[in-house]
Amino acid sequence: MTLYGRSAVLNELVPELVGLKPESHSRLRIPGGSPLLVQCTGGRRTGKTALLERLAERYAQRIPQAYADLGADDFGQPGLAPPDDDSTANASRTTDLLFYLMDRLSQQPREFRGKLAFPRLTQGLLAVTSWQSVQPAELAAARSRLAGLLRESQPDVQERRNRVAGWITQVMEGLGTVPGLGPGLREIVPPLAEIVTTELLGPHANRDGLRWWSERRVSSQGDAHAQLTELAMRFRGDPDDRRLAERHLHAALLEDMADHYTRLRRANRVPRPLLLLDNVHTALGQEVWDTLTRVWHEEAPRTRPGVVATSLAAEPAAPDPESTPSTRSVAGPFWRQESPDVPAGWVLRLPLAQLGLDEVKEMFGADRPEPGVAQVIHRLSAGRAGIAHTLVQAVRAQALRGEPLDVRSLLDVPYGAEQGPSVNERLLRILIPAEVARARLVYYAPALDDSAAHQLSAHYPPGDPGGVPVQEALVQLRDDHWGRCPWPGVDGPFVGDPTLRALLLHDLRLRAQETPSGEQWRNIHLLLRSLYAPDVYGGTAAVHDVRYLHHSLAIGDADTVAQALHRRLAEQDAPSWLTALNLICAAPHPPANLADPPAAPLSCCTADDDPVHQAVRLLLINLWEQSHPLAPPDTEKINSVRLQLLTLAQRSAPAAQRVFFQAYEQWPLLLNRWRQAPDLPTYGEART
């Protein structure tokens, strides 16, 4: 997939970090100081992983690199066994990761001179993983055994390699007998044996590595073997001790990479390694990222690799490219000459740029979509690259099958094979993989606040396993960083991200369509409407909460809503009235088989020939139709909205007239620019 809006990272930022142009052999001058750690952030399906994959592809066989998905049990490397759930004394997910990164970075690219060696990290990891707990009286003997493993004592190269291979085998056999040791470690360590036996523990590397450990001061005194013994014992201490040990191991990783860059290699501009870390927002990712940034901050500046990480984050409702750096346009420099005050000062956070309409159109390639299709995809996806790409591919497949596309049926287009799942189902399964979590959010999506979701949870989804479903759904939304921007006048909606809410409501609409006359849809909204009935608040039958009217419109009861809105004209200021209209017209559209509601009796003030009532009703219907997530601008409906706003302006007092006239002038322009309720302006602070 072509990456759009990411050229600054691909062509400017990363080349400067590693000192190599992406598609040429031109080496770049590396500035003095230390590079920043780059953290690209974005919501679900914004192309974070795709960005790292493209970087890995561009620098394949050119520089040492390692990619690790910190949200995956196998680090994104198929074939690695997942870890055990139980923690072990001899390993952690961090040590598993360091073994894996060392293996990846040790592979020599064809176009890179020399091969990275990791004697310090090897010595530290083997000290940690091979250490067995002993009684105090056995401590000296245990330290001696560790020293024997690490000490190079055979002058003959072949004998030395045989000796190293022998003790590596002994260590591996010992690890196999440690109770509860994760299988991930056993899978990662064997490739290390070949690395160590062929090169890492030669006299020079071994000596330099031990000298480095002797200066680490893990322990208050003692030589390198004593420091490594203390490292192994700290690793088995409390959480703070283990984190300290892991910081030393991270420092060893960076020092080993820096050691490759001699003065001559720096003078020749040998490019730097590239470390790609995906999903650093996860529990392991946060732990590793915090440790890496702290080590980056505390250790003496030396030759550092380029580091690009990605993390899940709620996207801004309206990102400001002028005040927030993004991956569309990145201003340097990307290096610091002086150390910042805190570790976080080394991190350059870059929100992934939301795609523009032109970039969505480019996804179609030579194909020309039907008018309005690209715009609907752009609006529905909110510029998320992965969602837009999935929708575009479904449309292109539909065109190849020679089938016409109704833009209102976009989410029902099959994805891939003709009989395959719809693109809506495909997206929801990607965005919310767990079936129970997905079903809950589908049924809670109509709720406008948490209390409403709790009411729904007593009945939906059918066959729910129970527990605390609403809280678990909230945790799902929080952990997946789905933004929650409250609508004016309410605490919700429960699912606050417009894209996710539209997909979930479409799924609910299809489920309800399988029930007689859309009964399930009606029951859900009648239940929700009952929470805001006038008698609940001690009002009269004619006073309706705006949420009551929202759910009334969702079941097609436009007459009740029009009457209530007409009455509100005399009770509310114009901005508050437009705010209510916005929220009501954001109501989801019912399934096609929903039975018509019974006709509401008209009060004397809402006779059919009343021009104000007619204006209110037509404004309501046309704005609601125009606010369907898949609705393109409809000239006839927008002209009707314009005319009804003018009617309200003409029949209002001066203060309200000014507001309605502004809406008359601006709302049609915004609707033609693909704006919808509830996001139309109201020209003042609404009172609720």
XYZ file of C-alpha atoms in Angstrom:
688
model
C 0.000 0.000 0.000
C 1.276 3.437 -0.918
C 1.861 5.596 2.120
C 0.329 9.056 1.905
C 1.203 12.025 4.089
C 4.309 10.276 5.452
C 6.984 11.545 3.075
C 8.592 13.796 5.684
C 9.355 10.812 7.930
C 10.418 8.563 5.058
C 12.486 11.044 3.067
C 13.719 13.615 5.583
C 13.626 12.559 9.214
C 14.836 8.940 9.167
C 17.556 9.509 6.538
C 19.013 12.200 8.803
C 18.870 9.867 11.818
C 20.693 6.980 10.111
C 22.853 9.027 7.745
C 21.731 7.368 4.515
C 19.351 8.477 1.799
C 16.515 5.978 1.368
C 16.934 5.159 -2.308
C 20.550 5.942 -3.070
C 24.031 5.209 -1.766
C 24.572 8.816 -0.737
C 25.742 9.048 2.851
C 24.690 12.038 4.885
C 26.760 13.946 7.378
C 25.767 12.996 10.906
C 25.455 16.096 13.140
C 27.127 16.229 16.507
C 25.163 15.369 19.623
C 22.554 12.630 19.941
C 19.513 11.897 17.775
C 16.000 12.259 19.092
C 13.817 9.239 19.664
C 10.879 9.497 17.257
C 7.421 8.428 18.431
C 4.692 8.461 15.776
C 1.197 8.463 17.251
C -2.240 7.886 15.810
C -5.545 6.102 16.178
C -6.544 2.662 14.982
C -5.809 2.001 11.310
C -3.852 5.195 10.744
C -0.931 3.385 9.115
C 1.483 3.189 12.054
C 2.641 -0.361 11.341
C 2.654 0.306 7.599
C 5.067 3.192 8.188
C 7.518 0.954 10.077
C 7.200 -1.769 7.455
C 8.026 0.721 4.720
C 11.096 1.915 6.626
C 12.227 -1.694 7.107
C 11.745 -2.310 3.391
C 13.626 0.816 2.337
C 16.694 -0.024 4.414
C 16.682 -3.793 3.930
C 20.205 -5.128 3.212
C 21.569 -1.609 3.693
C 21.918 -1.094 7.449
C 21.463 -3.308 10.512
C 17.873 -3.052 11.649
C 15.396 -4.703 13.966
C 11.601 -4.502 14.003
C 9.667 -5.575 17.087
C 5.940 -5.421 17.724
C 5.705 -4.893 21.478
C 2.010 -5.675 21.406
C 2.520 -9.199 20.029
C 3.595 -12.288 21.970
C 6.038 -13.201 19.194
C 7.298 -9.615 18.707
C 5.858 -9.760 15.197
C 8.230 -12.573 14.208
C 6.265 -15.647 13.057
C 7.654 -18.846 14.501
C 8.597 -17.534 17.919
C 6.743 -19.288 20.717
C 4.566 -17.112 22.958
C 5.669 -16.612 26.563
C 4.188 -18.412 29.536
C 1.821 -16.408 31.693
C 3.884 -17.131 34.797
C 6.817 -14.860 35.558
C 10.210 -16.498 35.973
C 13.329 -15.685 37.909
C 15.607 -16.170 34.904
C 13.765 -14.175 32.265
C 11.367 -11.351 31.603
C 9.654 -10.041 28.508
C 12.346 -7.381 28.386
C 15.181 -9.923 28.316
C 13.260 -11.901 25.694
C 13.050 -8.725 23.641
C 16.750 -7.953 24.047
C 17.700 -11.460 22.919
C 15.469 -10.951 19.889
C 16.801 -7.470 19.032
C 20.373 -8.697 19.364
C 19.667 -11.537 16.964
C 18.094 -9.175 14.409
C 20.787 -6.518 14.651
C 23.554 -9.146 14.388
C 22.492 -10.062 10.862
C 24.929 -8.424 8.450
C 23.271 -6.569 5.540
C 24.914 -7.061 2.156
C 25.678 -3.351 1.740
C 26.953 -2.756 5.278
C 30.619 -3.049 6.091
C 31.298 -5.078 9.187
C 28.942 -6.844 11.526
C 27.571 -5.578 14.820
C 28.807 -7.521 17.847
C 27.173 -7.563 21.265
C 29.676 -8.817 23.861
C 28.384 -6.591 26.689
C 24.752 -7.495 26.165
C 25.628 -11.171 25.690
C 27.571 -11.228 28.940
C 24.773 -9.465 30.799
C 21.978 -11.640 29.404
C 23.830 -14.881 30.003
C 24.652 -13.815 33.553
C 20.953 -13.135 34.167
C 19.544 -16.216 32.444
C 22.092 -18.751 33.707
C 22.225 -17.701 37.354
C 20.767 -20.081 39.920
C 19.740 -18.957 43.375
C 22.185 -20.175 46.035
C 22.665 -20.095 49.768
C 24.997 -17.406 51.141
C 27.727 -19.982 51.777
C 27.639 -20.947 48.088
C 27.853 -17.386 46.770
C 31.605 -17.382 46.163
C 31.453 -20.687 44.318
C 28.526 -19.472 42.187
C 30.411 -16.317 41.292
C 33.399 -18.413 40.320
C 31.237 -20.587 38.064
C 29.863 -17.479 36.361
C 33.370 -16.141 35.869
C 34.350 -19.455 34.303
C 31.544 -19.100 31.799
C 32.578 -15.588 30.867
C 36.363 -15.843 31.027
C 38.223 -16.421 27.787
C 41.162 -18.669 28.670
C 42.022 -20.673 25.560
C 44.480 -19.005 23.172
C 43.601 -21.342 20.314
C 40.658 -19.911 18.355
C 39.104 -23.283 17.555
C 39.462 -24.532 21.123
C 37.968 -21.302 22.376
C 34.981 -21.704 20.099
C 34.513 -25.294 21.184
C 34.672 -24.253 24.818
C 32.130 -21.480 24.319
C 29.838 -23.834 22.420
C 30.124 -26.311 25.281
C 29.125 -23.929 28.039
C 26.339 -22.413 25.919
C 24.952 -25.951 25.578
C 25.223 -26.457 29.333
C 23.413 -23.194 29.946
C 20.653 -24.180 27.536
C 20.275 -27.580 29.175
C 20.082 -25.890 32.562
C 17.480 -23.448 31.322
C 15.341 -26.314 30.139
C 15.075 -27.591 33.716
C 14.113 -24.269 35.301
C 10.462 -24.516 36.375
C 8.137 -22.036 34.687
C 10.739 -20.706 32.238
C 8.897 -19.177 29.307
C 9.143 -20.995 25.979
C 9.758 -17.676 24.254
C 13.195 -17.508 25.846
C 14.073 -21.050 24.817
C 13.107 -20.165 21.264
C 15.113 -16.951 21.155
C 18.355 -18.101 22.813
C 19.471 -20.908 20.411
C 20.261 -18.564 17.497
C 22.408 -16.642 19.953
C 24.687 -19.641 20.378
C 25.988 -19.404 16.836
C 26.574 -15.663 17.157
C 28.560 -16.112 20.351
C 30.574 -19.108 19.196
C 31.651 -17.539 15.932
C 32.637 -14.086 16.985
C 31.419 -12.325 20.089
C 33.679 -13.759 22.732
C 36.978 -13.433 20.959
C 39.758 -12.053 23.163
C 39.285 -8.413 22.214
C 35.483 -8.298 22.470
C 35.455 -10.362 25.632
C 38.058 -8.152 27.261
C 36.322 -4.900 26.277
C 32.969 -6.208 27.414
C 34.246 -7.241 30.824
C 36.072 -3.932 31.224
C 32.790 -2.109 30.525
C 30.921 -4.193 33.103
C 33.664 -3.607 35.665
C 32.968 0.133 35.349
C 29.178 -0.138 35.604
C 29.144 -0.132 39.398
C 26.145 -2.423 39.633
C 27.765 -3.410 42.899
C 29.680 -1.025 45.125
C 32.896 -2.967 44.574
C 34.423 -5.899 42.720
C 35.585 -6.766 39.224
C 33.460 -7.440 36.133
C 32.442 -10.900 37.340
C 31.301 -9.435 40.646
C 29.313 -6.760 38.790
C 27.640 -9.380 36.606
C 26.896 -11.494 39.657
C 25.231 -8.494 41.249
C 23.322 -7.872 38.002
C 21.926 -11.422 38.080
C 20.967 -11.092 41.742
C 19.356 -7.677 41.212
C 17.332 -9.178 38.382
C 15.829 -11.563 40.953
C 15.088 -8.784 43.431
C 12.007 -6.626 43.825
C 10.490 -4.803 40.821
C 12.721 -1.763 41.305
C 15.834 -3.955 41.360
C 14.718 -5.779 38.235
C 14.084 -2.499 36.429
C 17.576 -1.351 37.411
C 19.084 -4.558 36.006
C 17.127 -4.114 32.783
C 18.408 -0.550 32.453
C 21.966 -1.886 32.581
C 21.068 -4.367 29.830
C 19.579 -1.609 27.657
C 22.746 0.404 28.197
C 24.789 -2.612 27.086
C 22.746 -2.818 23.876
C 23.426 0.836 23.033
C 27.106 0.607 24.000
C 27.661 -2.478 21.830
C 26.195 -0.678 18.822
C 28.256 2.441 19.533
C 31.429 0.360 19.816
C 31.166 -0.570 16.130
C 31.661 3.069 15.115
C 35.384 3.662 15.345
C 36.873 7.022 14.476
C 37.581 5.826 10.928
C 34.048 4.572 10.410
C 32.606 7.812 11.691
C 34.900 9.741 9.365
C 33.654 7.579 6.472
C 30.040 8.306 7.453
C 29.133 4.668 7.988
C 25.329 4.768 8.433
C 23.704 3.960 11.767
C 21.464 1.012 12.693
C 17.695 1.400 12.690
C 15.485 0.241 15.551
C 11.739 0.041 14.811
C 9.420 -0.451 17.793
C 5.705 -0.896 17.168
C 2.930 -0.400 19.750
C 4.936 1.175 22.553
C 1.646 2.158 24.220
C 1.206 -1.435 25.465
C 2.283 -2.536 28.943
C 5.562 -3.998 27.676
C 5.986 -1.122 25.244
C 5.663 1.541 27.930
C 8.127 -0.310 30.142
C 10.677 -0.685 27.343
C 10.163 2.874 26.052
C 10.553 4.412 29.502
C 13.712 2.382 30.114
C 15.172 3.253 26.712
C 14.521 6.983 27.079
C 15.996 6.971 30.579
C 19.151 5.170 29.427
C 19.332 7.510 26.417
C 19.264 10.403 28.872
C 21.613 9.075 31.547
C 24.377 7.407 29.517
C 27.253 9.354 28.029
C 26.410 10.392 24.449
C 27.985 8.116 21.881
C 27.042 6.867 18.429
C 23.340 6.078 18.699
C 20.988 4.194 16.361
C 17.972 5.748 14.731
C 14.866 4.810 16.714
C 11.321 5.114 15.364
C 8.437 3.929 17.522
C 4.681 3.989 17.098
C 1.975 4.227 19.714
C -1.790 4.289 19.787
C -3.253 7.651 20.763
C -6.583 9.400 20.459
C -6.598 11.603 17.414
C -7.411 15.296 17.739
C -10.844 16.298 16.521
C -9.295 19.024 14.367
C -5.485 18.850 14.313
C -3.742 22.151 13.838
C -0.790 21.652 11.487
C 0.594 25.070 12.366
C 1.025 24.343 16.070
C 1.489 20.566 16.137
C 4.319 18.784 14.286
C 3.016 15.936 12.183
C 4.264 13.329 9.775
C 3.135 15.430 6.829
C 5.617 18.232 7.482
C 8.415 17.879 10.022
C 10.804 20.648 10.926
C 14.319 19.767 12.082
C 16.710 19.571 13.718
C 16.323 16.008 14.886
C 19.464 16.058 17.041
C 20.260 17.605 20.409
C 23.625 19.090 21.251
C 22.862 19.441 24.945
C 21.092 17.025 27.229
C 17.523 18.018 28.171
C 16.442 18.238 31.790
C 14.309 15.078 31.687
C 14.336 11.857 29.618
C 11.112 12.873 27.845
C 13.048 15.744 26.297
C 14.697 13.249 23.959
C 11.365 12.208 22.408
C 9.961 13.810 19.259
C 6.220 13.013 19.187
C 4.689 13.143 15.725
C 0.923 12.693 15.296
C 0.328 10.798 12.083
C -1.129 13.204 9.568
C -4.750 12.618 8.634
C -5.112 11.997 4.924
C -6.537 14.707 2.722
C -9.220 14.168 0.098
C -6.682 14.268 -2.731
C -4.714 11.451 -1.094
C -7.864 9.324 -0.785
C -8.503 9.919 -4.485
C -4.945 8.830 -5.271
C -5.706 5.464 -3.647
C -7.998 4.676 -6.584
C -5.044 4.811 -8.968
C -6.168 4.918 -12.586
C -9.722 3.993 -11.599
C -12.240 6.804 -11.486
C -14.763 6.356 -8.672
C -18.369 7.462 -8.890
C -18.917 11.127 -7.938
C -18.949 11.579 -4.176
C -17.470 8.161 -3.321
C -13.996 9.463 -2.445
C -15.536 12.276 -0.380
C -17.740 9.856 1.579
C -14.735 7.607 2.237
C -12.643 10.567 3.369
C -15.341 11.826 5.750
C -16.284 8.408 7.104
C -12.676 7.347 7.695
C -11.746 10.715 9.259
C -8.577 10.516 7.171
C -7.369 7.257 8.771
C -5.193 5.652 6.120
C -5.995 2.020 6.928
C -9.765 2.536 7.027
C -9.762 4.610 3.846
C -7.618 2.036 2.050
C -9.942 -0.825 3.035
C -12.980 1.085 1.740
C -11.210 2.037 -1.481
C -10.177 -1.563 -2.140
C -13.762 -2.740 -1.646
C -15.057 -0.114 -4.095
C -12.422 -1.024 -6.672
C -13.290 -4.717 -6.357
C -16.967 -3.838 -6.850
C -16.075 -1.950 -10.022
C -14.000 -4.874 -11.342
C -17.046 -7.102 -10.903
C -18.937 -4.658 -13.101
C -21.461 -3.887 -10.370
C -22.793 -0.338 -9.868
C -22.234 1.302 -6.496
C -24.813 3.239 -4.526
C -22.763 5.372 -2.148
C -25.402 4.885 0.581
C -24.630 1.142 0.378
C -20.856 1.586 0.634
C -20.526 -0.354 3.905
C -22.436 -3.316 2.465
C -19.996 -3.836 -0.419
C -18.301 -7.263 -0.173
C -14.649 -7.134 0.749
C -12.545 -9.370 -1.493
C -14.467 -12.385 -2.770
C -17.964 -11.756 -4.066
C -19.518 -13.775 -1.242
C -17.077 -12.546 1.388
C -17.899 -10.398 4.410
C -18.995 -6.827 3.898
C -16.446 -4.069 4.230
C -18.223 -2.942 7.419
C -17.817 -6.387 8.990
C -14.207 -6.531 7.851
C -13.392 -3.163 9.443
C -15.129 -3.958 12.737
C -13.312 -7.283 13.039
C -10.005 -5.484 12.549
C -10.802 -2.593 14.881
C -12.383 -4.742 17.632
C -11.134 -8.333 17.222
C -12.795 -9.799 20.350
C -16.312 -10.985 19.487
C -17.883 -10.288 22.891
C -16.385 -6.785 23.070
C -17.538 -6.071 19.519
C -21.111 -7.247 20.178
C -21.355 -5.118 23.307
C -20.213 -1.991 21.550
C -22.620 -2.657 18.676
C -25.576 -2.690 21.075
C -24.306 0.158 23.270
C -23.545 2.450 20.305
C -26.986 4.180 20.321
C -26.515 5.231 23.966
C -25.894 8.928 24.547
C -24.268 8.442 27.960
C -22.983 5.785 30.333
C -26.292 5.493 32.204
C -28.076 4.665 28.979
C -25.501 1.981 28.192
C -26.109 0.442 31.625
C -29.834 0.253 30.824
C -29.099 -1.477 27.547
C -26.707 -3.948 29.186
C -29.607 -5.487 31.136
C -31.021 -6.797 27.842
C -28.314 -6.620 25.173
C -26.413 -8.165 23.561
C -28.327 -11.448 23.554
C -26.301 -14.197 25.246
C -23.828 -11.825 26.877
C -21.599 -13.689 29.385
C -22.250 -11.037 32.050
C -19.792 -9.561 34.517
C -19.455 -5.792 34.319
C -20.083 -5.328 30.588
C -20.372 -1.537 30.467
C -17.167 -1.004 32.434
C -15.384 -3.548 30.260
C -16.643 -1.772 27.150
C -15.396 1.558 28.515
C -11.999 0.005 29.203
C -11.953 -1.329 25.627
C -12.618 2.150 24.255
C -10.060 3.701 26.595
C -7.296 1.175 25.946
C -7.823 1.416 22.194
C -7.620 5.210 22.484
C -10.925 5.934 20.813
C -11.529 9.614 21.365
C -14.584 10.701 23.317
C -15.672 14.259 22.530
C -19.045 15.004 24.175
C -21.779 16.490 22.039
C -23.165 19.827 23.239
C -25.736 19.337 25.972
C -25.049 15.665 26.693
C -22.334 13.592 28.353
C -21.822 11.351 25.356
C -22.347 9.663 23.087
C -21.119 6.455 24.692
C -19.025 5.695 21.593
C -17.580 9.114 20.918
C -15.510 8.472 17.792
C -17.705 9.254 14.750
C -16.101 6.629 12.507
C -16.366 3.787 14.987
C -19.898 4.821 15.979
C -21.032 4.841 12.339
C -19.626 1.341 11.748
C -21.186 -0.034 14.937
C -24.604 1.504 14.246
C -24.550 0.104 10.723
C -23.906 -3.355 12.158
C -26.768 -2.904 14.634
C -29.039 -1.776 11.814
C -28.285 -4.976 9.895
C -28.896 -7.143 12.959
C -32.199 -5.396 13.641
C -33.198 -5.789 10.009
C -33.253 -9.542 10.596
C -36.022 -9.094 13.204
C -39.690 -8.615 12.157
C -40.367 -4.993 11.159
C -37.046 -3.924 12.674
C -38.441 -4.742 16.110
C -35.047 -4.907 17.821
C -34.091 -1.409 16.640
C -37.428 0.010 17.821
C -37.180 -1.700 21.223
C -33.677 -0.387 21.825
C -34.588 3.217 21.056
C -37.896 3.033 22.924
C -35.966 1.818 25.966
C -33.455 4.636 25.604
C -36.174 7.211 24.962
C -37.986 6.181 28.123
C -34.982 7.297 30.186
C -35.688 10.905 29.165
C -39.496 10.901 29.135
C -41.059 14.164 30.416
C -42.568 12.559 33.511
C -39.107 11.397 34.599
C -38.196 15.055 35.124
C -41.580 16.102 36.469
C -42.445 18.077 33.359
C -45.547 18.265 31.251
C -46.329 16.043 28.297
C -45.276 18.762 25.873
C -41.805 19.264 27.370
C -39.336 16.831 25.855
C -35.671 16.333 26.660
C -33.517 16.704 23.571
C -32.279 13.110 24.071
C -35.896 11.936 24.053
C -36.313 13.620 20.679
C -33.032 12.150 19.382
C -34.269 8.600 19.987
C -37.745 9.482 18.707
C -36.264 10.496 15.374
C -34.202 7.282 15.315
C -37.477 5.315 15.114
C -38.929 7.675 12.520
C -41.269 9.608 14.836
C -40.645 12.893 13.068
C -44.065 14.325 13.948
C -43.396 14.245 17.696
C -39.984 15.783 17.174
C -41.282 18.537 14.891
C -43.982 19.485 17.401
C -41.468 19.606 20.246
C -39.013 21.709 18.215
C -41.808 24.098 17.241
C -42.694 24.559 20.907
C -39.031 25.096 21.809
C -38.857 28.108 19.478
C -40.821 30.097 22.043
C -38.925 28.666 25.027
C -35.257 28.764 23.941
C -32.835 31.279 22.548
C -31.796 30.639 18.944
C -28.296 29.200 19.658
C -29.787 26.693 22.111
C -32.464 25.780 19.596
C -29.879 25.163 16.871
C -27.846 23.087 19.349
C -30.902 20.929 20.039
C -31.548 20.587 16.299
C -27.924 19.510 15.771
C -28.106 16.770 18.375
C -31.519 15.533 17.249
C -30.487 15.341 13.587
C -27.426 13.285 14.544
C -29.865 10.453 15.314
C -29.040 7.189 13.527
C -31.231 6.167 10.608
C -33.439 3.119 11.143
C -33.377 -0.115 9.118
C -35.408 -0.173 5.927
C -37.960 -2.632 7.308
C -38.855 -0.571 10.377
C -42.606 -0.111 10.655
C -43.902 3.453 10.581
C -44.723 4.895 14.021
C -48.329 5.791 14.804
C -49.224 9.325 13.730
C -48.932 11.884 16.514
C -51.941 14.184 16.970
C -51.221 17.767 15.988
C -51.795 20.467 18.577
C -53.588 23.660 17.628
C -50.314 25.504 17.257
C -48.899 22.993 14.792
C -51.537 22.865 12.125
C -50.416 21.754 8.699
C -50.930 25.246 7.293
C -48.760 26.923 9.945
C -45.693 28.189 7.990
C -43.400 28.053 11.018
C -44.390 24.483 11.818
C -43.907 23.518 8.176
C -40.477 25.169 8.201
C -39.463 23.349 11.380
C -40.609 19.975 10.061
C -38.946 20.352 6.653
C -35.749 21.644 8.266
C -35.728 18.643 10.597
C -36.331 16.025 7.893
C -33.894 17.404 5.338
C -31.090 18.068 7.803
C -31.488 14.564 9.266
C -31.349 13.014 5.797
C -28.322 15.124 4.956
C -26.574 13.990 8.162
C -26.507 10.281 7.342
C -22.825 9.174 7.525
C -22.934 8.006 3.885
C -25.023 10.869 2.473
C -23.388 13.062 -0.166
C -24.554 16.675 -0.418
C -28.016 16.775 -1.991
C -28.761 20.094 -3.693
C -32.519 19.811 -3.270
C -32.321 18.982 0.447
C -29.719 21.669 1.122
C -31.794 24.282 -0.680
C -34.748 23.268 1.479
C -32.628 23.665 4.633
C -31.647 27.125 3.419
C -35.215 28.150 2.711
C -36.548 26.966 6.065
C -33.820 28.818 7.976
C -34.758 31.970 6.089
C -38.400 31.422 7.062
C -37.438 31.113 10.733
C -35.305 34.264 10.469
C -38.156 36.233 8.931
C -40.570 35.216 11.697
C -38.246 35.732 14.672
C -37.448 38.560 17.042
C -34.286 40.573 16.245
C -31.874 38.578 18.461
C -33.046 35.228 17.113
C -33.308 36.626 13.597
C -29.584 37.433 13.595
C -28.706 33.838 14.566
C -31.077 32.175 12.094
C -29.893 34.470 9.322
C -26.286 33.470 9.996
C -27.322 29.825 9.758
C -29.221 30.646 6.545
C -26.030 32.106 5.055
C -23.507 29.537 6.294
C -25.164 26.161 6.864
C -25.801 25.461 3.158
C -22.159 26.240 2.371
C -20.978 23.868 5.108
C -23.390 21.116 4.074
C -22.079 21.376 0.516
C -18.587 20.998 2.004
C -19.607 17.697 3.583
C -20.249 19.003 7.115
C -23.083 17.318 9.016
C -25.010 17.462 12.281
C -24.048 17.564 15.130
C -21.074 19.645 13.961
C -22.833 22.658 12.452
C -22.202 26.004 14.190
C -24.844 27.522 16.481
C -23.514 31.115 16.788
C -23.547 31.476 20.533
C -23.325 29.626 23.804
C -26.264 27.285 24.183
C -28.094 27.081 27.520
C -29.192 23.551 28.463
